[in-house]
Amino acid sequence: MGAWYWWMLLGMALVTYIPRMVPLTFLDGKKLPPIVSGVLSNIPYAVLGALIFPAILFVQEGNILFGVIGAATAFLIAILGGGVMSVVLGTIAVLAIYSLFL
């Protein structure tokens, strides 16, 4: 391993540490306004949706319906109250059945 590897590792550690340390240091014990708190609480869902949604549409090249059916099935099972395992297994089952008809 070259020196560049250790510099890169140190840089990644700093870039990861600083955004976590700054809010903990300056916001410790302070209450955020409800609007700011509401916006911050929605960030994980927005990021997760932005990361997952494009992959849903292009899960199988040339067949966008495959991803749409999988996503719709997962949403339906989740809305009906299914747990994570039932969402995953139910979606796999539906897509396996769908792939038989392709």
PDB file of N, CA and C in Angstrom:
ATOM      1  N   MET A   1       0.829  -1.172   0.000  1.00  0.00           N
ATOM      2  CA  MET A   1       0.000   0.000   0.000  1.00  0.00           C
ATOM      3  C   MET A   1       0.878   1.242   0.000  1.00  0.00           C
ATOM      4  N   GLY A   2       0.496   2.157  -0.843  1.00  0.00           N
ATOM      5  CA  GLY A   2       1.249   3.389  -0.923  1.00  0.00           C
ATOM      6  C   GLY A   2       0.758   4.419   0.089  1.00  0.00           C
ATOM      7  N   ALA A   3       1.516   5.506   0.153  1.00  0.00           N
ATOM      8  CA  ALA A   3       1.145   6.580   1.077  1.00  0.00           C
ATOM      9  C   ALA A   3      -0.190   7.200   0.691  1.00  0.00           C
ATOM     10  N   TRP A   4      -0.495   7.181  -0.623  1.00  0.00           N
ATOM     11  CA  TRP A   4      -1.768   7.759  -1.064  1.00  0.00           C
ATOM     12  C   TRP A   4      -2.951   7.049  -0.433  1.00  0.00           C
ATOM     13  N   TYR A   5      -2.790   5.760  -0.179  1.00  0.00           N
ATOM     14  CA  TYR A   5      -3.877   4.998   0.428  1.00  0.00           C
ATOM     15  C   TYR A   5      -4.170   5.519   1.834  1.00  0.00           C
ATOM     16  N   TRP A   6      -3.126   5.758   2.617  1.00  0.00           N
ATOM     17  CA  TRP A   6      -3.333   6.245   3.982  1.00  0.00           C
ATOM     18  C   TRP A   6      -3.878   7.663   3.994  1.00  0.00           C
ATOM     19  N   TRP A   7      -3.429   8.487   3.051  1.00  0.00           N
ATOM     20  CA  TRP A   7      -3.979   9.847   2.954  1.00  0.00           C
ATOM     21  C   TRP A   7      -5.452   9.812   2.566  1.00  0.00           C
ATOM     22  N   MET A   8      -5.795   8.921   1.676  1.00  0.00           N
ATOM     23  CA  MET A   8      -7.189   8.783   1.266  1.00  0.00           C
ATOM     24  C   MET A   8      -8.034   8.278   2.431  1.00  0.00           C
ATOM     25  N   LEU A   9      -7.512   7.323   3.179  1.00  0.00           N
ATOM     26  CA  LEU A   9      -8.219   6.788   4.342  1.00  0.00           C
ATOM     27  C   LEU A   9      -8.417   7.871   5.404  1.00  0.00           C
ATOM     28  N   LEU A  10      -7.387   8.673   5.640  1.00  0.00           N
ATOM     29  CA  LEU A  10      -7.488   9.771   6.601  1.00  0.00           C
ATOM     30  C   LEU A  10      -8.505  10.813   6.133  1.00  0.00           C
ATOM     31  N   GLY A  11      -8.488  11.114   4.841  1.00  0.00           N
ATOM     32  CA  GLY A  11      -9.454  12.078   4.299  1.00  0.00           C
ATOM     33  C   GLY A  11     -10.876  11.581   4.431  1.00  0.00           C
ATOM     34  N   MET A  12     -11.088  10.310   4.138  1.00  0.00           N
ATOM     35  CA  MET A  12     -12.443   9.761   4.264  1.00  0.00           C
ATOM     36  C   MET A  12     -12.891   9.750   5.716  1.00  0.00           C
ATOM     37  N   ALA A  13     -11.977   9.478   6.628  1.00  0.00           N
ATOM     38  CA  ALA A  13     -12.327   9.493   8.050  1.00  0.00           C
ATOM     39  C   ALA A  13     -12.718  10.896   8.496  1.00  0.00           C
ATOM     40  N   LEU A  14     -11.974  11.905   8.043  1.00  0.00           N
ATOM     41  CA  LEU A  14     -12.303  13.288   8.415  1.00  0.00           C
ATOM     42  C   LEU A  14     -13.633  13.719   7.814  1.00  0.00           C
ATOM     43  N   VAL A  15     -13.843  13.362   6.558  1.00  0.00           N
ATOM     44  CA  VAL A  15     -15.094  13.747   5.892  1.00  0.00           C
ATOM     45  C   VAL A  15     -16.283  13.061   6.555  1.00  0.00           C
ATOM     46  N   THR A  16     -16.103  11.900   7.081  1.00  0.00           N
ATOM     47  CA  THR A  16     -17.185  11.213   7.781  1.00  0.00           C
ATOM     48  C   THR A  16     -17.362  11.764   9.196  1.00  0.00           C
ATOM     49  N   TYR A  17     -16.268  12.075   9.864  1.00  0.00           N
ATOM     50  CA  TYR A  17     -16.329  12.505  11.264  1.00  0.00           C
ATOM     51  C   TYR A  17     -16.854  13.919  11.430  1.00  0.00           C
ATOM     52  N   ILE A  18     -16.401  14.832  10.608  1.00  0.00           N
ATOM     53  CA  ILE A  18     -16.749  16.248  10.798  1.00  0.00           C
ATOM     54  C   ILE A  18     -18.252  16.508  10.712  1.00  0.00           C
ATOM     55  N   PRO A  19     -18.992  15.995   9.705  1.00  0.00           N
ATOM     56  CA  PRO A  19     -20.432  16.267   9.684  1.00  0.00           C
ATOM     57  C   PRO A  19     -21.183  15.656  10.858  1.00  0.00           C
ATOM     58  N   ARG A  20     -20.627  14.667  11.505  1.00  0.00           N
ATOM     59  CA  ARG A  20     -21.286  14.098  12.681  1.00  0.00           C
ATOM     60  C   ARG A  20     -20.903  14.825  13.957  1.00  0.00           C
ATOM     61  N   MET A  21     -19.680  15.315  14.034  1.00  0.00           N
ATOM     62  CA  MET A  21     -19.193  15.972  15.233  1.00  0.00           C
ATOM     63  C   MET A  21     -19.764  17.380  15.373  1.00  0.00           C
ATOM     64  N   VAL A  22     -19.893  18.107  14.290  1.00  0.00           N
ATOM     65  CA  VAL A  22     -20.331  19.502  14.353  1.00  0.00           C
ATOM     66  C   VAL A  22     -21.737  19.627  14.940  1.00  0.00           C
ATOM     67  N   PRO A  23     -22.746  18.890  14.449  1.00  0.00           N
ATOM     68  CA  PRO A  23     -24.068  19.021  15.078  1.00  0.00           C
ATOM     69  C   PRO A  23     -24.078  18.576  16.532  1.00  0.00           C
ATOM     70  N   LEU A  24     -23.350  17.517  16.858  1.00  0.00           N
ATOM     71  CA  LEU A  24     -23.327  17.065  18.251  1.00  0.00           C
ATOM     72  C   LEU A  24     -22.689  18.106  19.159  1.00  0.00           C
ATOM     73  N   THR A  25     -21.707  18.808  18.660  1.00  0.00           N
ATOM     74  CA  THR A  25     -21.010  19.803  19.467  1.00  0.00           C
ATOM     75  C   THR A  25     -21.845  21.075  19.656  1.00  0.00           C
ATOM     76  N   PHE A  26     -22.419  21.560  18.571  1.00  0.00           N
ATOM     77  CA  PHE A  26     -23.089  22.862  18.630  1.00  0.00           C
ATOM     78  C   PHE A  26     -24.580  22.767  18.962  1.00  0.00           C
ATOM     79  N   LEU A  27     -25.192  21.602  18.769  1.00  0.00           N
ATOM     80  CA  LEU A  27     -26.632  21.494  19.021  1.00  0.00           C
ATOM     81  C   LEU A  27     -26.947  20.670  20.262  1.00  0.00           C
ATOM     82  N   ASP A  28     -25.949  20.317  21.020  1.00  0.00           N
ATOM     83  CA  ASP A  28     -26.163  19.501  22.204  1.00  0.00           C
ATOM     84  C   ASP A  28     -27.027  20.252  23.217  1.00  0.00           C
ATOM     85  N   GLY A  29     -28.157  19.690  23.555  1.00  0.00           N
ATOM     86  CA  GLY A  29     -29.035  20.282  24.549  1.00  0.00           C
ATOM     87  C   GLY A  29     -29.953  21.364  24.022  1.00  0.00           C
ATOM     88  N   LYS A  30     -29.830  21.724  22.744  1.00  0.00           N
ATOM     89  CA  LYS A  30     -30.692  22.766  22.185  1.00  0.00           C
ATOM     90  C   LYS A  30     -31.849  22.117  21.435  1.00  0.00           C
ATOM     91  N   LYS A  31     -32.991  22.766  21.487  1.00  0.00           N
ATOM     92  CA  LYS A  31     -34.170  22.260  20.790  1.00  0.00           C
ATOM     93  C   LYS A  31     -34.311  23.013  19.468  1.00  0.00           C
ATOM     94  N   LEU A  32     -34.443  22.244  18.390  1.00  0.00           N
ATOM     95  CA  LEU A  32     -34.597  22.843  17.070  1.00  0.00           C
ATOM     96  C   LEU A  32     -36.035  23.299  16.870  1.00  0.00           C
ATOM     97  N   PRO A  33     -36.244  24.321  16.037  1.00  0.00           N
ATOM     98  CA  PRO A  33     -37.611  24.718  15.704  1.00  0.00           C
ATOM     99  C   PRO A  33     -38.340  23.546  15.031  1.00  0.00           C
ATOM    100  N   PRO A  34     -39.644  23.438  15.217  1.00  0.00           N
ATOM    101  CA  PRO A  34     -40.384  22.296  14.662  1.00  0.00           C
ATOM    102  C   PRO A  34     -40.244  22.162  13.135  1.00  0.00           C
ATOM    103  N   ILE A  35     -40.146  23.288  12.429  1.00  0.00           N
ATOM    104  CA  ILE A  35     -40.009  23.211  10.967  1.00  0.00           C
ATOM    105  C   ILE A  35     -38.685  22.570  10.597  1.00  0.00           C
ATOM    106  N   VAL A  36     -37.611  22.995  11.233  1.00  0.00           N
ATOM    107  CA  VAL A  36     -36.284  22.432  10.944  1.00  0.00           C
ATOM    108  C   VAL A  36     -36.232  20.970  11.340  1.00  0.00           C
ATOM    109  N   SER A  37     -36.809  20.652  12.484  1.00  0.00           N
ATOM    110  CA  SER A  37     -36.836  19.264  12.934  1.00  0.00           C
ATOM    111  C   SER A  37     -37.631  18.388  11.976  1.00  0.00           C
ATOM    112  N   GLY A  38     -38.746  18.916  11.456  1.00  0.00           N
ATOM    113  CA  GLY A  38     -39.544  18.167  10.486  1.00  0.00           C
ATOM    114  C   GLY A  38     -38.798  17.922   9.192  1.00  0.00           C
ATOM    115  N   VAL A  39     -38.094  18.940   8.718  1.00  0.00           N
ATOM    116  CA  VAL A  39     -37.312  18.783   7.482  1.00  0.00           C
ATOM    117  C   VAL A  39     -36.203  17.760   7.685  1.00  0.00           C
ATOM    118  N   LEU A  40     -35.508  17.858   8.795  1.00  0.00           N
ATOM    119  CA  LEU A  40     -34.407  16.925   9.046  1.00  0.00           C
ATOM    120  C   LEU A  40     -34.889  15.497   9.226  1.00  0.00           C
ATOM    121  N   SER A  41     -36.080  15.318   9.773  1.00  0.00           N
ATOM    122  CA  SER A  41     -36.574  13.954   9.974  1.00  0.00           C
ATOM    123  C   SER A  41     -36.979  13.299   8.661  1.00  0.00           C
ATOM    124  N   ASN A  42     -37.234  14.095   7.626  1.00  0.00           N
ATOM    125  CA  ASN A  42     -37.624  13.515   6.331  1.00  0.00           C
ATOM    126  C   ASN A  42     -36.447  13.235   5.416  1.00  0.00           C
ATOM    127  N   ILE A  43     -35.266  13.663   5.769  1.00  0.00           N
ATOM    128  CA  ILE A  43     -34.101  13.457   4.905  1.00  0.00           C
ATOM    129  C   ILE A  43     -33.793  11.981   4.659  1.00  0.00           C
ATOM    130  N   PRO A  44     -33.804  11.120   5.676  1.00  0.00           N
ATOM    131  CA  PRO A  44     -33.501   9.707   5.381  1.00  0.00           C
ATOM    132  C   PRO A  44     -34.462   9.084   4.370  1.00  0.00           C
ATOM    133  N   TYR A  45     -35.736   9.419   4.454  1.00  0.00           N
ATOM    134  CA  TYR A  45     -36.705   8.851   3.510  1.00  0.00           C
ATOM    135  C   TYR A  45     -36.472   9.383   2.100  1.00  0.00           C
ATOM    136  N   ALA A  46     -36.153  10.647   1.992  1.00  0.00           N
ATOM    137  CA  ALA A  46     -35.898  11.234   0.673  1.00  0.00           C
ATOM    138  C   ALA A  46     -34.647  10.634   0.043  1.00  0.00           C
ATOM    139  N   VAL A  47     -33.600  10.478   0.834  1.00  0.00           N
ATOM    140  CA  VAL A  47     -32.357   9.914   0.310  1.00  0.00           C
ATOM    141  C   VAL A  47     -32.572   8.459  -0.087  1.00  0.00           C
ATOM    142  N   LEU A  48     -33.265   7.710   0.764  1.00  0.00           N
ATOM    143  CA  LEU A  48     -33.528   6.308   0.450  1.00  0.00           C
ATOM    144  C   LEU A  48     -34.352   6.179  -0.831  1.00  0.00           C
ATOM    145  N   GLY A  49     -35.353   7.019  -0.982  1.00  0.00           N
ATOM    146  CA  GLY A  49     -36.156   6.993  -2.200  1.00  0.00           C
ATOM    147  C   GLY A  49     -35.346   7.368  -3.429  1.00  0.00           C
ATOM    148  N   ALA A  50     -34.489   8.360  -3.286  1.00  0.00           N
ATOM    149  CA  ALA A  50     -33.657   8.781  -4.416  1.00  0.00           C
ATOM    150  C   ALA A  50     -32.654   7.697  -4.799  1.00  0.00           C
ATOM    151  N   LEU A  51     -32.195   6.941  -3.834  1.00  0.00           N
ATOM    152  CA  LEU A  51     -31.238   5.874  -4.140  1.00  0.00           C
ATOM    153  C   LEU A  51     -31.910   4.645  -4.731  1.00  0.00           C
ATOM    154  N   ILE A  52     -33.100   4.329  -4.258  1.00  0.00           N
ATOM    155  CA  ILE A  52     -33.753   3.080  -4.652  1.00  0.00           C
ATOM    156  C   ILE A  52     -34.587   3.235  -5.913  1.00  0.00           C
ATOM    157  N   PHE A  53     -35.302   4.346  -6.061  1.00  0.00           N
ATOM    158  CA  PHE A  53     -36.270   4.457  -7.151  1.00  0.00           C
ATOM    159  C   PHE A  53     -35.663   4.280  -8.544  1.00  0.00           C
ATOM    160  N   PRO A  54     -34.531   4.918  -8.860  1.00  0.00           N
ATOM    161  CA  PRO A  54     -33.964   4.671 -10.199  1.00  0.00           C
ATOM    162  C   PRO A  54     -33.589   3.210 -10.421  1.00  0.00           C
ATOM    163  N   ALA A  55     -33.122   2.538  -9.377  1.00  0.00           N
ATOM    164  CA  ALA A  55     -32.765   1.128  -9.520  1.00  0.00           C
ATOM    165  C   ALA A  55     -34.000   0.268  -9.740  1.00  0.00           C
ATOM    166  N   ILE A  56     -35.135   0.682  -9.187  1.00  0.00           N
ATOM    167  CA  ILE A  56     -36.373  -0.070  -9.401  1.00  0.00           C
ATOM    168  C   ILE A  56     -36.755  -0.044 -10.876  1.00  0.00           C
ATOM    169  N   LEU A  57     -36.597   1.117 -11.481  1.00  0.00           N
ATOM    170  CA  LEU A  57     -37.025   1.241 -12.875  1.00  0.00           C
ATOM    171  C   LEU A  57     -36.113   0.505 -13.845  1.00  0.00           C
ATOM    172  N   PHE A  58     -34.875   0.295 -13.472  1.00  0.00           N
ATOM    173  CA  PHE A  58     -33.919  -0.327 -14.392  1.00  0.00           C
ATOM    174  C   PHE A  58     -33.372  -1.641 -13.848  1.00  0.00           C
ATOM    175  N   VAL A  59     -34.185  -2.348 -13.072  1.00  0.00           N
ATOM    176  CA  VAL A  59     -33.721  -3.599 -12.478  1.00  0.00           C
ATOM    177  C   VAL A  59     -33.460  -4.661 -13.538  1.00  0.00           C
ATOM    178  N   GLN A  60     -34.264  -4.662 -14.583  1.00  0.00           N
ATOM    179  CA  GLN A  60     -34.036  -5.585 -15.686  1.00  0.00           C
ATOM    180  C   GLN A  60     -34.018  -4.773 -16.969  1.00  0.00           C
ATOM    181  N   GLU A  61     -32.921  -4.789 -17.641  1.00  0.00           N
ATOM    182  CA  GLU A  61     -32.742  -3.951 -18.812  1.00  0.00           C
ATOM    183  C   GLU A  61     -33.756  -4.307 -19.901  1.00  0.00           C
ATOM    184  N   GLY A  62     -34.410  -3.306 -20.410  1.00  0.00           N
ATOM    185  CA  GLY A  62     -35.362  -3.508 -21.486  1.00  0.00           C
ATOM    186  C   GLY A  62     -36.771  -3.869 -21.034  1.00  0.00           C
ATOM    187  N   ASN A  63     -36.976  -4.102 -19.738  1.00  0.00           N
ATOM    188  CA  ASN A  63     -38.305  -4.451 -19.245  1.00  0.00           C
ATOM    189  C   ASN A  63     -38.582  -3.653 -17.982  1.00  0.00           C
ATOM    190  N   ILE A  64     -39.136  -2.476 -18.154  1.00  0.00           N
ATOM    191  CA  ILE A  64     -39.410  -1.603 -17.015  1.00  0.00           C
ATOM    192  C   ILE A  64     -40.562  -2.149 -16.179  1.00  0.00           C
ATOM    193  N   LEU A  65     -41.418  -2.954 -16.808  1.00  0.00           N
ATOM    194  CA  LEU A  65     -42.576  -3.513 -16.107  1.00  0.00           C
ATOM    195  C   LEU A  65     -42.158  -4.437 -14.974  1.00  0.00           C
ATOM    196  N   PHE A  66     -41.014  -5.091 -15.115  1.00  0.00           N
ATOM    197  CA  PHE A  66     -40.498  -5.986 -14.079  1.00  0.00           C
ATOM    198  C   PHE A  66     -40.288  -5.213 -12.774  1.00  0.00           C
ATOM    199  N   GLY A  67     -39.655  -4.067 -12.847  1.00  0.00           N
ATOM    200  CA  GLY A  67     -39.419  -3.250 -11.663  1.00  0.00           C
ATOM    201  C   GLY A  67     -40.692  -2.631 -11.119  1.00  0.00           C
ATOM    202  N   VAL A  68     -41.575  -2.221 -12.016  1.00  0.00           N
ATOM    203  CA  VAL A  68     -42.826  -1.595 -11.579  1.00  0.00           C
ATOM    204  C   VAL A  68     -43.696  -2.608 -10.845  1.00  0.00           C
ATOM    205  N   ILE A  69     -43.781  -3.832 -11.370  1.00  0.00           N
ATOM    206  CA  ILE A  69     -44.571  -4.870 -10.698  1.00  0.00           C
ATOM    207  C   ILE A  69     -43.953  -5.211  -9.341  1.00  0.00           C
ATOM    208  N   GLY A  70     -42.640  -5.309  -9.290  1.00  0.00           N
ATOM    209  CA  GLY A  70     -41.974  -5.591  -8.022  1.00  0.00           C
ATOM    210  C   GLY A  70     -42.204  -4.495  -6.997  1.00  0.00           C
ATOM    211  N   ALA A  71     -42.069  -3.246  -7.433  1.00  0.00           N
ATOM    212  CA  ALA A  71     -42.274  -2.130  -6.506  1.00  0.00           C
ATOM    213  C   ALA A  71     -43.719  -2.065  -6.039  1.00  0.00           C
ATOM    214  N   ALA A  72     -44.665  -2.255  -6.965  1.00  0.00           N
ATOM    215  CA  ALA A  72     -46.086  -2.210  -6.594  1.00  0.00           C
ATOM    216  C   ALA A  72     -46.423  -3.325  -5.608  1.00  0.00           C
ATOM    217  N   THR A  73     -45.869  -4.501  -5.843  1.00  0.00           N
ATOM    218  CA  THR A  73     -46.106  -5.615  -4.925  1.00  0.00           C
ATOM    219  C   THR A  73     -45.540  -5.312  -3.546  1.00  0.00           C
ATOM    220  N   ALA A  74     -44.324  -4.798  -3.507  1.00  0.00           N
ATOM    221  CA  ALA A  74     -43.697  -4.474  -2.226  1.00  0.00           C
ATOM    222  C   ALA A  74     -44.493  -3.392  -1.488  1.00  0.00           C
ATOM    223  N   PHE A  75     -44.923  -2.368  -2.212  1.00  0.00           N
ATOM    224  CA  PHE A  75     -45.725  -1.319  -1.580  1.00  0.00           C
ATOM    225  C   PHE A  75     -47.034  -1.876  -1.043  1.00  0.00           C
ATOM    226  N   LEU A  76     -47.689  -2.725  -1.832  1.00  0.00           N
ATOM    227  CA  LEU A  76     -48.976  -3.284  -1.426  1.00  0.00           C
ATOM    228  C   LEU A  76     -48.837  -4.144  -0.173  1.00  0.00           C
ATOM    229  N   ILE A  77     -47.838  -5.014  -0.156  1.00  0.00           N
ATOM    230  CA  ILE A  77     -47.646  -5.880   1.015  1.00  0.00           C
ATOM    231  C   ILE A  77     -47.286  -5.035   2.233  1.00  0.00           C
ATOM    232  N   ALA A  78     -46.468  -4.013   2.043  1.00  0.00           N
ATOM    233  CA  ALA A  78     -46.088  -3.152   3.170  1.00  0.00           C
ATOM    234  C   ALA A  78     -47.280  -2.361   3.694  1.00  0.00           C
ATOM    235  N   ILE A  79     -48.121  -1.857   2.790  1.00  0.00           N
ATOM    236  CA  ILE A  79     -49.294  -1.095   3.227  1.00  0.00           C
ATOM    237  C   ILE A  79     -50.275  -1.990   3.966  1.00  0.00           C
ATOM    238  N   LEU A  80     -50.335  -3.260   3.556  1.00  0.00           N
ATOM    239  CA  LEU A  80     -51.226  -4.197   4.235  1.00  0.00           C
ATOM    240  C   LEU A  80     -50.677  -4.637   5.590  1.00  0.00           C
ATOM    241  N   GLY A  81     -49.498  -4.177   5.945  1.00  0.00           N
ATOM    242  CA  GLY A  81     -48.958  -4.453   7.268  1.00  0.00           C
ATOM    243  C   GLY A  81     -47.945  -5.576   7.315  1.00  0.00           C
ATOM    244  N   GLY A  82     -47.453  -6.000   6.165  1.00  0.00           N
ATOM    245  CA  GLY A  82     -46.465  -7.074   6.147  1.00  0.00           C
ATOM    246  C   GLY A  82     -45.125  -6.618   6.691  1.00  0.00           C
ATOM    247  N   GLY A  83     -44.417  -7.524   7.289  1.00  0.00           N
ATOM    248  CA  GLY A  83     -43.082  -7.226   7.782  1.00  0.00           C
ATOM    249  C   GLY A  83     -42.079  -7.247   6.638  1.00  0.00           C
ATOM    250  N   VAL A  84     -40.837  -7.006   6.967  1.00  0.00           N
ATOM    251  CA  VAL A  84     -39.797  -6.924   5.947  1.00  0.00           C
ATOM    252  C   VAL A  84     -39.658  -8.251   5.209  1.00  0.00           C
ATOM    253  N   MET A  85     -39.663  -9.341   5.952  1.00  0.00           N
ATOM    254  CA  MET A  85     -39.493 -10.651   5.311  1.00  0.00           C
ATOM    255  C   MET A  85     -40.663 -10.973   4.394  1.00  0.00           C
ATOM    256  N   SER A  86     -41.880 -10.659   4.818  1.00  0.00           N
ATOM    257  CA  SER A  86     -43.027 -10.951   3.953  1.00  0.00           C
ATOM    258  C   SER A  86     -43.018 -10.049   2.723  1.00  0.00           C
ATOM    259  N   VAL A  87     -42.532  -8.828   2.846  1.00  0.00           N
ATOM    260  CA  VAL A  87     -42.414  -7.949   1.669  1.00  0.00           C
ATOM    261  C   VAL A  87     -41.401  -8.530   0.692  1.00  0.00           C
ATOM    262  N   VAL A  88     -40.254  -8.937   1.194  1.00  0.00           N
ATOM    263  CA  VAL A  88     -39.206  -9.470   0.315  1.00  0.00           C
ATOM    264  C   VAL A  88     -39.658 -10.784  -0.314  1.00  0.00           C
ATOM    265  N   LEU A  89     -40.155 -11.700   0.503  1.00  0.00           N
ATOM    266  CA  LEU A  89     -40.552 -13.009  -0.033  1.00  0.00           C
ATOM    267  C   LEU A  89     -41.762 -12.900  -0.955  1.00  0.00           C
ATOM    268  N   GLY A  90     -42.713 -12.041  -0.609  1.00  0.00           N
ATOM    269  CA  GLY A  90     -43.881 -11.847  -1.460  1.00  0.00           C
ATOM    270  C   GLY A  90     -43.508 -11.245  -2.799  1.00  0.00           C
ATOM    271  N   THR A  91     -42.605 -10.288  -2.780  1.00  0.00           N
ATOM    272  CA  THR A  91     -42.167  -9.663  -4.029  1.00  0.00           C
ATOM    273  C   THR A  91     -41.397 -10.651  -4.888  1.00  0.00           C
ATOM    274  N   ILE A  92     -40.544 -11.444  -4.259  1.00  0.00           N
ATOM    275  CA  ILE A  92     -39.812 -12.465  -5.019  1.00  0.00           C
ATOM    276  C   ILE A  92     -40.787 -13.456  -5.640  1.00  0.00           C
ATOM    277  N   ALA A  93     -41.797 -13.870  -4.896  1.00  0.00           N
ATOM    278  CA  ALA A  93     -42.772 -14.833  -5.418  1.00  0.00           C
ATOM    279  C   ALA A  93     -43.533 -14.252  -6.603  1.00  0.00           C
ATOM    280  N   VAL A  94     -43.978 -13.012  -6.470  1.00  0.00           N
ATOM    281  CA  VAL A  94     -44.732 -12.387  -7.569  1.00  0.00           C
ATOM    282  C   VAL A  94     -43.849 -12.238  -8.805  1.00  0.00           C
ATOM    283  N   LEU A  95     -42.609 -11.812  -8.617  1.00  0.00           N
ATOM    284  CA  LEU A  95     -41.726 -11.634  -9.772  1.00  0.00           C
ATOM    285  C   LEU A  95     -41.317 -12.970 -10.383  1.00  0.00           C
ATOM    286  N   ALA A  96     -41.216 -14.011  -9.569  1.00  0.00           N
ATOM    287  CA  ALA A  96     -40.936 -15.346 -10.117  1.00  0.00           C
ATOM    288  C   ALA A  96     -42.092 -15.820 -10.975  1.00  0.00           C
ATOM    289  N   ILE A  97     -43.299 -15.594 -10.508  1.00  0.00           N
ATOM    290  CA  ILE A  97     -44.481 -15.972 -11.294  1.00  0.00           C
ATOM    291  C   ILE A  97     -44.547 -15.146 -12.573  1.00  0.00           C
ATOM    292  N   TYR A  98     -44.268 -13.856 -12.450  1.00  0.00           N
ATOM    293  CA  TYR A  98     -44.283 -12.982 -13.630  1.00  0.00           C
ATOM    294  C   TYR A  98     -43.234 -13.415 -14.656  1.00  0.00           C
ATOM    295  N   SER A  99     -42.047 -13.805 -14.170  1.00  0.00           N
ATOM    296  CA  SER A  99     -40.986 -14.202 -15.105  1.00  0.00           C
ATOM    297  C   SER A  99     -41.324 -15.501 -15.829  1.00  0.00           C
ATOM    298  N   LEU A 100     -42.205 -16.305 -15.273  1.00  0.00           N
ATOM    299  CA  LEU A 100     -42.631 -17.526 -15.973  1.00  0.00           C
ATOM    300  C   LEU A 100     -43.436 -17.198 -17.228  1.00  0.00           C
ATOM    301  N   PHE A 101     -44.118 -16.048 -17.212  1.00  0.00           N
ATOM    302  CA  PHE A 101     -44.967 -15.673 -18.339  1.00  0.00           C
ATOM    303  C   PHE A 101     -44.235 -14.830 -19.377  1.00  0.00           C
ATOM    304  N   LEU A 102     -42.966 -14.544 -19.143  1.00  0.00           N
ATOM    305  CA  LEU A 102     -42.205 -13.750 -20.124  1.00  0.00           C
ATOM    306  C   LEU A 102     -41.787 -14.584 -21.306  1.00  0.00           C
TER     307      LEU A 102
END
